Amino acid sequence: MTDCIVVGGGLMGMLSARELKKSGMEVHILDKGRLGQESSWAGGGILSPLHPWRYPDAVNQLAIEGHHLYESLAQELFDVGGVDPEYQRSGLLVLDSQEQQAAKGWAEKWSMQLESLMGADAVAEVCPGVSEKYQSALWLPQIAQMRNPRLVKSARAYIEKVGVTIEENMPVERLLVENQRITGVVANGKTYHSDKVLITGGAWSAEILKDYEDVPQIEPVKGQMILFKGEAGQLKTMLLSESRYLIPRKDGRVLCGSTIEHTGYDKSTSSETRQQLQESAIELFPMLADYPVEHHWAGLRPGSPDGVPVIRQHTSIEGLYINAGHYRNGVILCAASAKKIASLMI
C-alpha cells in the first residue's frame, strides 16, 4: 500500500509526483514504457503557448504561473538531481503577425513585456540572420525555453533522489474500484493498492479511463520535428511564424517544428514532412541551408478541446484524479498544473 499511484511517467507525472512527495506522501509511478519518452521528450520546450493571445484564460493562467516558476524549478532540479535542464531566456520573435491588438491586450492583461518591431532592419537587429522577407514582428524578450530531453532526465534524477518509487514497462491494464472509490490498479498482471490514483497518461489518458464514466476528451495528435546541427550562437532567439518555429539550443543545434496530424497512435515519420519542415526552417533562417538535418522524429500530444487541460478529481470515483490534456503546451503548463493537482489531492 502506498499513499499515491501515479499512472504515467512523463513530465506531468514526474513533476506531479515531486509536488506530492514534497507534501510528505509516498508516491509510486507506473509507466507503460520508459519515463518521459513520449511527448515530454519529443516537444520543443518553449515556455509559452504559441500565440498565447489565442488561448482562453484557463490556459494563460497556468502558463503565466509556469513562467514565474520555471527558473527556480530548473535550478532546484539541477541542484538536487545533478542534471542541467538547460533553462535559457532566449526570447520569442513572432514574425509578420497580424494580431498586434490581440497580442498587446494579452501582454497588458498578464503583465508580459511585448515590443512591436516595424521594418526588416528592426527585426534583424533582434535576430541577425532572420530572413529579410519579414517586415514586422512581435518581440517577447521574457519567453524562455527548456531542452526537453535534458528536462526529462533532470526531473527523473530529482524524483529518484528524493525517493519516489519508479516502475517502467508496467502498462496499467485496469483500475480497481470498489463502491465508487479507487483502491488501486492492476499493471502488467500485478496488483498495486492505494486509495489515491493520479492519471497523467498524456495522449493515453482517455484510454486508461475508457471503462468508466467521465472520460475526458483527450486524443493523440501527432507532431513531427527535425533538428539541425548548427553552430553555437548563430541563431540567438526563438522564431515563430504561424505553426512553424525554430528553437536554438546552447550547443548550436536548432529544432524546427511542428506538424499537427490526427493519425491516432501512429508515430511514423515521412520524408515529405521532413522536406516541408526543412524548407520552412530555411525560409525563416536562411543560414540553415548550410547545415545538415541531424534527426527527425514524431511525438503524440494529448489533444484536448481549446487546449484546456483536465486537472481535477474524477466526478464519480472518489480518490481518482486526472492531470492530462495539455495538448501543445505541456512543458509550460506542467509546473502550475502539478501544483494544482497536488493541492487538490492533499
CSV table of C-alpha atoms in Angstrom, one decimal, residues 224 226 228 244 256-261 270-284 296:
chain,number,residue,atom,x,y,z
A,224,GLN,CA,6.8,15.8,-36.5
A,226,ILE,CA,13.6,18.0,-37.2
A,228,PHE,CA,19.7,20.9,-37.5
A,244,ARG,CA,6.4,26.8,-37.6
A,256,CYS,CA,12.2,23.1,-36.1
A,257,GLY,CA,8.6,22.1,-35.6
A,258,SER,CA,5.9,21.1,-35.9
A,259,THR,CA,3.1,19.4,-37.7
A,260,ILE,CA,-0.5,18.8,-36.4
A,261,GLU,CA,-1.7,15.4,-37.6
A,270,SER,CA,7.6,10.8,-43.6
A,271,SER,CA,10.3,12.1,-45.9
A,272,GLU,CA,7.7,14.6,-47.4
A,273,THR,CA,7.1,16.1,-44.0
A,274,ARG,CA,10.9,16.3,-43.3
A,275,GLN,CA,11.3,18.2,-46.5
A,276,GLN,CA,8.5,20.6,-45.7
A,277,LEU,CA,10.0,21.3,-42.2
A,278,GLN,CA,13.4,21.8,-43.7
A,279,GLU,CA,12.1,24.3,-46.2
A,280,SER,CA,10.1,26.1,-43.6
A,281,ALA,CA,13.2,26.4,-41.4
A,282,ILE,CA,15.4,27.7,-44.2
A,283,GLU,CA,12.6,30.2,-45.1
A,284,LEU,CA,12.8,31.5,-41.5
A,296,HIS,CA,13.7,13.6,-37.5
